[in-house]
mmCIF file of C-alpha atoms and ligand atoms in Angstrom:
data_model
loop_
_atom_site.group_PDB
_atom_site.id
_atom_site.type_symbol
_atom_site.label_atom_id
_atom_site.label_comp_id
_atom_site.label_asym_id
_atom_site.label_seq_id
_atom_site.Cartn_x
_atom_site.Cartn_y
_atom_site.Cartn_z
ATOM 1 C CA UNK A 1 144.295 89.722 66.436
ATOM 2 C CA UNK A 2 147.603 88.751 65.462
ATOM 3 C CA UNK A 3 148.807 92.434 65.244
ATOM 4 C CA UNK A 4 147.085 93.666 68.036
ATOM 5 C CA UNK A 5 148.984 90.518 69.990
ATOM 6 C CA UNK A 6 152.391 92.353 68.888
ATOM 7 C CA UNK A 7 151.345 95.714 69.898
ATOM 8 C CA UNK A 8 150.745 94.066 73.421
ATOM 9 C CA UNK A 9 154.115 93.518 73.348
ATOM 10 C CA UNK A 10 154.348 89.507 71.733
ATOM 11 C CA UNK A 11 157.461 89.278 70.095
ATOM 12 C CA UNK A 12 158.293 85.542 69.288
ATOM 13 C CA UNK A 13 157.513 85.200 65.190
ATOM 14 C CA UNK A 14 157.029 81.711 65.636
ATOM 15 C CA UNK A 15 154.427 82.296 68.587
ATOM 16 C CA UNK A 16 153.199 85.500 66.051
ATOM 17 C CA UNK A 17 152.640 82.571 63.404
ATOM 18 C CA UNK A 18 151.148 79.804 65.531
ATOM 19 C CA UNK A 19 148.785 82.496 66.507
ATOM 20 C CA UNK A 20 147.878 83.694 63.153
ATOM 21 C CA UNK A 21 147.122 79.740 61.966
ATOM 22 C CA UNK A 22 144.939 78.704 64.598
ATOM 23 C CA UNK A 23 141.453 80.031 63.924
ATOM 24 C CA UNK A 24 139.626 80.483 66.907
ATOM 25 C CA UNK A 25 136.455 80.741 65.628
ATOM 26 C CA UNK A 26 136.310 76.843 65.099
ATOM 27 C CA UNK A 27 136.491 76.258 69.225
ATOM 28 C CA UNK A 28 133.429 78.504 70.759
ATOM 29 C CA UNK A 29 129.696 78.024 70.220
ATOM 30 C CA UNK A 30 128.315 79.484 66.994
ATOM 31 C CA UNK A 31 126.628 82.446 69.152
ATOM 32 C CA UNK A 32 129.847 83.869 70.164
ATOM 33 C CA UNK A 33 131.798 83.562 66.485
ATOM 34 C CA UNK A 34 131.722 87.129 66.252
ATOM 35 C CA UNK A 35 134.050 87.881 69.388
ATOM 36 C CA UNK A 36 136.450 85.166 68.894
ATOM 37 C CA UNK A 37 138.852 87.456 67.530
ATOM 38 C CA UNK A 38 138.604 89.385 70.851
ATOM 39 C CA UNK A 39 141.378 89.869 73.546
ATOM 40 C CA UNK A 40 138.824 88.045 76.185
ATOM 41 C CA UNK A 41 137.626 84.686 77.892
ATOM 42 C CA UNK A 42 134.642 83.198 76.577
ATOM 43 C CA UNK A 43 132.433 80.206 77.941
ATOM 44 C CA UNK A 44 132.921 76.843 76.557
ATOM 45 C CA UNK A 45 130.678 74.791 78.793
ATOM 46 C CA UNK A 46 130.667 72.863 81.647
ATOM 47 C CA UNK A 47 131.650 76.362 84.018
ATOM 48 C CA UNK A 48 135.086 76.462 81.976
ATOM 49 C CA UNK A 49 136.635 78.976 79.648
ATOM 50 C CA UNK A 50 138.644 79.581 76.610
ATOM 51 C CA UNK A 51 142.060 81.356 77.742
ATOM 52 C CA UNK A 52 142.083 85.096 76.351
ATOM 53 C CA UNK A 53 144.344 84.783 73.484
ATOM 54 C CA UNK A 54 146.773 87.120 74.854
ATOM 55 C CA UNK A 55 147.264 84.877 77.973
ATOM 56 C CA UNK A 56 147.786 82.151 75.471
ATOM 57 C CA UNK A 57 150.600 83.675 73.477
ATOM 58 C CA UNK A 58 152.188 85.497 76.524
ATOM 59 C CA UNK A 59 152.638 81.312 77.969
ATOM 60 C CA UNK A 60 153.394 79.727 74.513
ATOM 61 C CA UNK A 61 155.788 82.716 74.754
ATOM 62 C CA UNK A 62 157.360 81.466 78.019
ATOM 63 C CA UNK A 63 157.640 78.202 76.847
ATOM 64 C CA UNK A 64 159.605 78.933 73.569
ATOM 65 C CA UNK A 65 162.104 81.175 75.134
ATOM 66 C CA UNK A 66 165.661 80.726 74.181
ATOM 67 C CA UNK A 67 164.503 77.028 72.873
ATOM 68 C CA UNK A 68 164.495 76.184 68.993
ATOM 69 C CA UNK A 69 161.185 75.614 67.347
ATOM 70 C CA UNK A 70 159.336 72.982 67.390
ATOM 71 C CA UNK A 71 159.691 72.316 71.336
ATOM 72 C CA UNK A 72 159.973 68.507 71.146
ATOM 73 C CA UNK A 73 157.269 66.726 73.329
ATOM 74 C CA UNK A 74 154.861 69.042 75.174
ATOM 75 C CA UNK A 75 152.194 68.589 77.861
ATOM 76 C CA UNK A 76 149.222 70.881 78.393
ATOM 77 C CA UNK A 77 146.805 70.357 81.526
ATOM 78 C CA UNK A 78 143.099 71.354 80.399
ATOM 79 C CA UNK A 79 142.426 70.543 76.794
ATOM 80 C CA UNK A 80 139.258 72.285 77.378
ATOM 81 C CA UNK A 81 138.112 73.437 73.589
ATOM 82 C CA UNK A 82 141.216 72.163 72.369
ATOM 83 C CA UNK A 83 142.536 75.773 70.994
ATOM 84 C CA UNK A 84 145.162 76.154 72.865
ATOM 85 C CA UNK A 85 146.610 72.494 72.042
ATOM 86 C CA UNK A 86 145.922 73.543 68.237
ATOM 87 C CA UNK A 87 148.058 76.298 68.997
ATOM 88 C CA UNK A 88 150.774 74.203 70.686
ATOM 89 C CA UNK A 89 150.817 71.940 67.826
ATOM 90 C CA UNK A 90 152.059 74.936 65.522
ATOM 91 C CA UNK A 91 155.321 74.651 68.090
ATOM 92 C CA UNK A 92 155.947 71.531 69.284
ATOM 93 C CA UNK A 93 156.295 67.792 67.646
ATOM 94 C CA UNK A 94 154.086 65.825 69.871
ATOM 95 C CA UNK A 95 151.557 67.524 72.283
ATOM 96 C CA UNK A 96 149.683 65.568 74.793
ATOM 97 C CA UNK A 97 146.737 67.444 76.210
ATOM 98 C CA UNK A 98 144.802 66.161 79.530
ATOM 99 C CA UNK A 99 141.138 66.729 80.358
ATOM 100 C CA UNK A 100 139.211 66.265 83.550
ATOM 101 C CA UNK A 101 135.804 66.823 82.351
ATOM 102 C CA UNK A 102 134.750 64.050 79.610
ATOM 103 C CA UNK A 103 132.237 66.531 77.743
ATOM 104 C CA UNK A 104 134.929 68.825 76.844
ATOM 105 C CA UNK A 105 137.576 66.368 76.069
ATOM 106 C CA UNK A 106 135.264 64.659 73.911
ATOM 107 C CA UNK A 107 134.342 68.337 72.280
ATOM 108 C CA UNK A 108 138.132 69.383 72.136
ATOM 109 C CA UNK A 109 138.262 65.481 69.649
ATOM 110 C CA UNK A 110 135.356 66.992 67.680
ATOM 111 C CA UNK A 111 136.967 70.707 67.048
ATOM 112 C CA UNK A 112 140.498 69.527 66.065
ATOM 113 C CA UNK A 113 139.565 66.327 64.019
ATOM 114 C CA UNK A 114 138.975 68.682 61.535
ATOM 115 C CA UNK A 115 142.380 70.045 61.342
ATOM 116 C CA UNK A 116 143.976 66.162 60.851
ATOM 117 C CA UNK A 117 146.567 67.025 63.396
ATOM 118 C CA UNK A 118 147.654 63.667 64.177
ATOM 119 C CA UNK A 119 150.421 64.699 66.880
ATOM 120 C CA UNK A 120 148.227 66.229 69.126
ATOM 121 C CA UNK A 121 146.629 63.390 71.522
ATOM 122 C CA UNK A 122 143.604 64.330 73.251
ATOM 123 C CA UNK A 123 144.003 62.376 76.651
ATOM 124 C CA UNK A 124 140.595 62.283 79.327
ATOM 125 C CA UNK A 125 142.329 61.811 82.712
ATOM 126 C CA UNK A 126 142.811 63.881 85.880
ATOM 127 C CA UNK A 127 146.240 66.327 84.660
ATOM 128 C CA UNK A 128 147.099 66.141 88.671
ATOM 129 C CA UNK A 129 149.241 63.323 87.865
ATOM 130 C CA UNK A 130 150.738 64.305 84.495
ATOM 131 C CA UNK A 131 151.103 61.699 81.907
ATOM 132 C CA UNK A 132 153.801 59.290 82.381
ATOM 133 C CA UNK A 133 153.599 57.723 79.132
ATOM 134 C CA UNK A 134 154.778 60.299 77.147
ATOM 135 C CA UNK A 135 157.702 61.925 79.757
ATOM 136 C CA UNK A 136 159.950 63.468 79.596
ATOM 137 C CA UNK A 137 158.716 66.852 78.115
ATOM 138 C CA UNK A 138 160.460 69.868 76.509
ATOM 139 C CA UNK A 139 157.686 71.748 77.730
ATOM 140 C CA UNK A 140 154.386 71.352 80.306
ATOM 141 C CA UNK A 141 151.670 74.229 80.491
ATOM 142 C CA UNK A 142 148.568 74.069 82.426
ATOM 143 C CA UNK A 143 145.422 76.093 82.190
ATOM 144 C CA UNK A 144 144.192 75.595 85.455
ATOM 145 C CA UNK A 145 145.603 77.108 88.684
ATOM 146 C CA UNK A 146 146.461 75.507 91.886
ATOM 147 C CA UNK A 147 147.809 75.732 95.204
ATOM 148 C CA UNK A 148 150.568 74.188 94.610
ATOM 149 C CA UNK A 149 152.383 72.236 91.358
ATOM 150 C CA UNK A 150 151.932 68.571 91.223
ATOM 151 C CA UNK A 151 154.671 66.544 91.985
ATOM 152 C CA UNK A 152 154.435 64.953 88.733
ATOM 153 C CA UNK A 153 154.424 67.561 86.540
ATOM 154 C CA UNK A 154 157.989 68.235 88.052
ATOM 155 C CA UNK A 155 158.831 64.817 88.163
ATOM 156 C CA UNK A 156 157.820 64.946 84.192
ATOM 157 C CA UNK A 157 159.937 67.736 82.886
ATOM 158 C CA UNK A 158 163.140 66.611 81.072
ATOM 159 C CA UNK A 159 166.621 68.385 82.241
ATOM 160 C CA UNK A 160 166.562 71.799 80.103
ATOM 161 C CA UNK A 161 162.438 71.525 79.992
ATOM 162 C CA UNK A 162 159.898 74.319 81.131
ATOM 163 C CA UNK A 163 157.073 74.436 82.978
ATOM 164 C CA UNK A 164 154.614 77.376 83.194
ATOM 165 C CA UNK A 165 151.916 77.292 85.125
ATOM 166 C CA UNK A 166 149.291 79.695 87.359
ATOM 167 C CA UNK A 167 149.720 78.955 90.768
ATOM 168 C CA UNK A 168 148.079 80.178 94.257
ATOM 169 C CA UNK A 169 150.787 82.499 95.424
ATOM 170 C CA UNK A 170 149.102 84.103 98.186
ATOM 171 C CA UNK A 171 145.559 84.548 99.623
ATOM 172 C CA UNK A 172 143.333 85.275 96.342
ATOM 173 C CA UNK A 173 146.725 86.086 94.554
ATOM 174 C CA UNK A 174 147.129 83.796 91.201
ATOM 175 C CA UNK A 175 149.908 84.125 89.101
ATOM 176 C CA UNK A 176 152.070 82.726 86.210
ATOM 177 C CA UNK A 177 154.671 80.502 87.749
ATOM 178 C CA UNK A 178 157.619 79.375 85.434
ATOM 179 C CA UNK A 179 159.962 76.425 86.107
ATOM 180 C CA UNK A 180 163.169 75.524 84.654
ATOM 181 C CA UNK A 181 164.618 72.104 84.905
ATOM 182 C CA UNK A 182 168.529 72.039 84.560
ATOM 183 C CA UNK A 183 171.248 69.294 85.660
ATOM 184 C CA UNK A 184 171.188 70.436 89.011
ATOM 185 C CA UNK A 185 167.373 70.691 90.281
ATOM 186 C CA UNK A 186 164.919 73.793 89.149
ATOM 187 C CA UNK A 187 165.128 77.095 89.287
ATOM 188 C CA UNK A 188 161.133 78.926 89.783
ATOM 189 C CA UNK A 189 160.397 82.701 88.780
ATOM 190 C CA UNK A 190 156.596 83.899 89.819
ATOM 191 C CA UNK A 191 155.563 86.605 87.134
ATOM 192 C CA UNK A 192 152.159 88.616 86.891
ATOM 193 C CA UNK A 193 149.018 87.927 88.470
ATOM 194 C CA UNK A 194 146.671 85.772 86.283
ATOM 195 C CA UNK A 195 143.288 84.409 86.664
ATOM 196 C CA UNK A 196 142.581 81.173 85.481
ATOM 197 C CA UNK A 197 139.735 78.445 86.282
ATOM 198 C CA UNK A 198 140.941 76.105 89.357
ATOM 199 C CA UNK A 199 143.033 72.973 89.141
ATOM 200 C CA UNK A 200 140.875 69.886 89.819
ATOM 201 C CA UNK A 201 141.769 66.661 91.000
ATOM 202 C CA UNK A 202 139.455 63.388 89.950
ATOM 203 C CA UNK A 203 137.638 62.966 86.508
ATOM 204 C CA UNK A 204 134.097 63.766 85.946
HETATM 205 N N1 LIG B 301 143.508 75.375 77.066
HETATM 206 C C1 LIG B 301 142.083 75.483 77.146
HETATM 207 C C2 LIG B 301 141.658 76.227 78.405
HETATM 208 C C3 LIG B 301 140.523 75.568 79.096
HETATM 209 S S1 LIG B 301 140.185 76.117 80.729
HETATM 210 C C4 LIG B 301 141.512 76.088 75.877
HETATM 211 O O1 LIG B 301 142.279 76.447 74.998
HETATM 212 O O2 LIG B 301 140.302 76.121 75.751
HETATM 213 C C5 LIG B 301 141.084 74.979 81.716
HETATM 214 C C6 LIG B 301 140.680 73.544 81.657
HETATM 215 O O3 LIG B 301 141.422 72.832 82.658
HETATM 216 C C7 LIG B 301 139.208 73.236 81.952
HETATM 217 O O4 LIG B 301 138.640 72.608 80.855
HETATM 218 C C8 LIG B 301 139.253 72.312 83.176
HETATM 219 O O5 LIG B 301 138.272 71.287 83.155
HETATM 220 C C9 LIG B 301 140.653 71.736 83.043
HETATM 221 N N2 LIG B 301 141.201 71.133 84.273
HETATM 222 C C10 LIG B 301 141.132 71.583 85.564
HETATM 223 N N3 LIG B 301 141.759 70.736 86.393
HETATM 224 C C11 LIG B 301 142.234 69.707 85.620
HETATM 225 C C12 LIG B 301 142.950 68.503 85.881
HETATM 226 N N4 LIG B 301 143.326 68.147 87.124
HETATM 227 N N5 LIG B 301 143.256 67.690 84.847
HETATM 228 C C13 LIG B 301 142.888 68.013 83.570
HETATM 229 N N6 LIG B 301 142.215 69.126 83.251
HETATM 230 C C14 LIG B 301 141.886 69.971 84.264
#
């Protein structure tokens, strides 16, 4: 998987690595173990997916950019299976992943106790309003796409911090939006065309 993600054009090492140490197989149901390794989505429950693992190191990617590794404190919206917050935790010191739906935060605690990663911290509350208590962040990525970017999120990105996100950027049109924070305000770049599950607001 790893060297296919290169091929594809993945060129961080440190992305390359965090890649290569997160095994994917320990996130989705035992009857789909044999395409974990697979460039695709899979189900994970409750109507939600596991990000394509391309799509996961093309935004860890974004979020490394010119910065040193490990990004200080990160925030992800959408634990969902916890992978990509395993993943994040290769890069970063503290991450702070948010979950809407309780079944899958509380199935994102079961996959990653396992790995005894204790500065990852598995949070079930609606990722609308970021999470105050651990702001500012080096770095916020959200699996979930929508209309707009929460206040908040903006509000909760330190000065030199990134944000990518997917965002509604037209009718139907979804695609990666990337945020920089610098002394002055923020600068936004929309890249390619993504699909991700929508941005919910409320806990269930
Ligand atoms: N990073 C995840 C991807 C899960 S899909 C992984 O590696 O598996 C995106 C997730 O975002 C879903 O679980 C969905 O429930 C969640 N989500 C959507 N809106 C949200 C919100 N407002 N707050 C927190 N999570 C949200």
């Amino acid at each position: 998987m790893v060297h296919k993600l290169a091929q594809q054009g993945v060129s961080s090492p440190e992305v390359l690595r965090a890649m290569g140490l997160t095994q994917r197989h320990l996130f989705v149901d035992s009857a789909l173990v044999n395409q974990a390794y697979e460039d695709t989505s899979l189900p994970i429950g409750f109507g939600q997916t596991i990000s394509k693992p391309n799509v996961v190191a093309r935004m860890c990617e974004l979020l490394v950019h010119e910065s040193s590794v490990p990004l200080g404190r990160v925030l992800e919206i959408g634990t969902g299976c916890g992978y990509q917050a395993a993943v994040l935790s290769c890069l970063a010191t503290e991450v702070y992943s948010l979950e809407r739906i309780r079944g899958l935060h509380e199935r994102a605690r079961v996959n990653l106790r396992a790995l005894r990663l204790p500065h990852v911290h598995l949070i079930f509350a609606d990722g609308m309003q970021g999470y105050a208590a651990g702001a500012p962040y080096a770095a916020i990525i959200a699996a979930a796409g929508g209309e707009a970017l929460p206040q908040a999120w903006l509000d909760q990105l330190a000065v030199g911090g990134r944000l990518v996100a997917p965002m509604q950027t037209g009718p139907g049109v979804q695609a990666l939006v990337v945020v920089d924070r610098t002394a002055s305000g923020f600068t936004r770049s929309i890249l390619e065309p993504v699909m991700f599950v929508p941005l919910k607001s409320g806990v269930v």
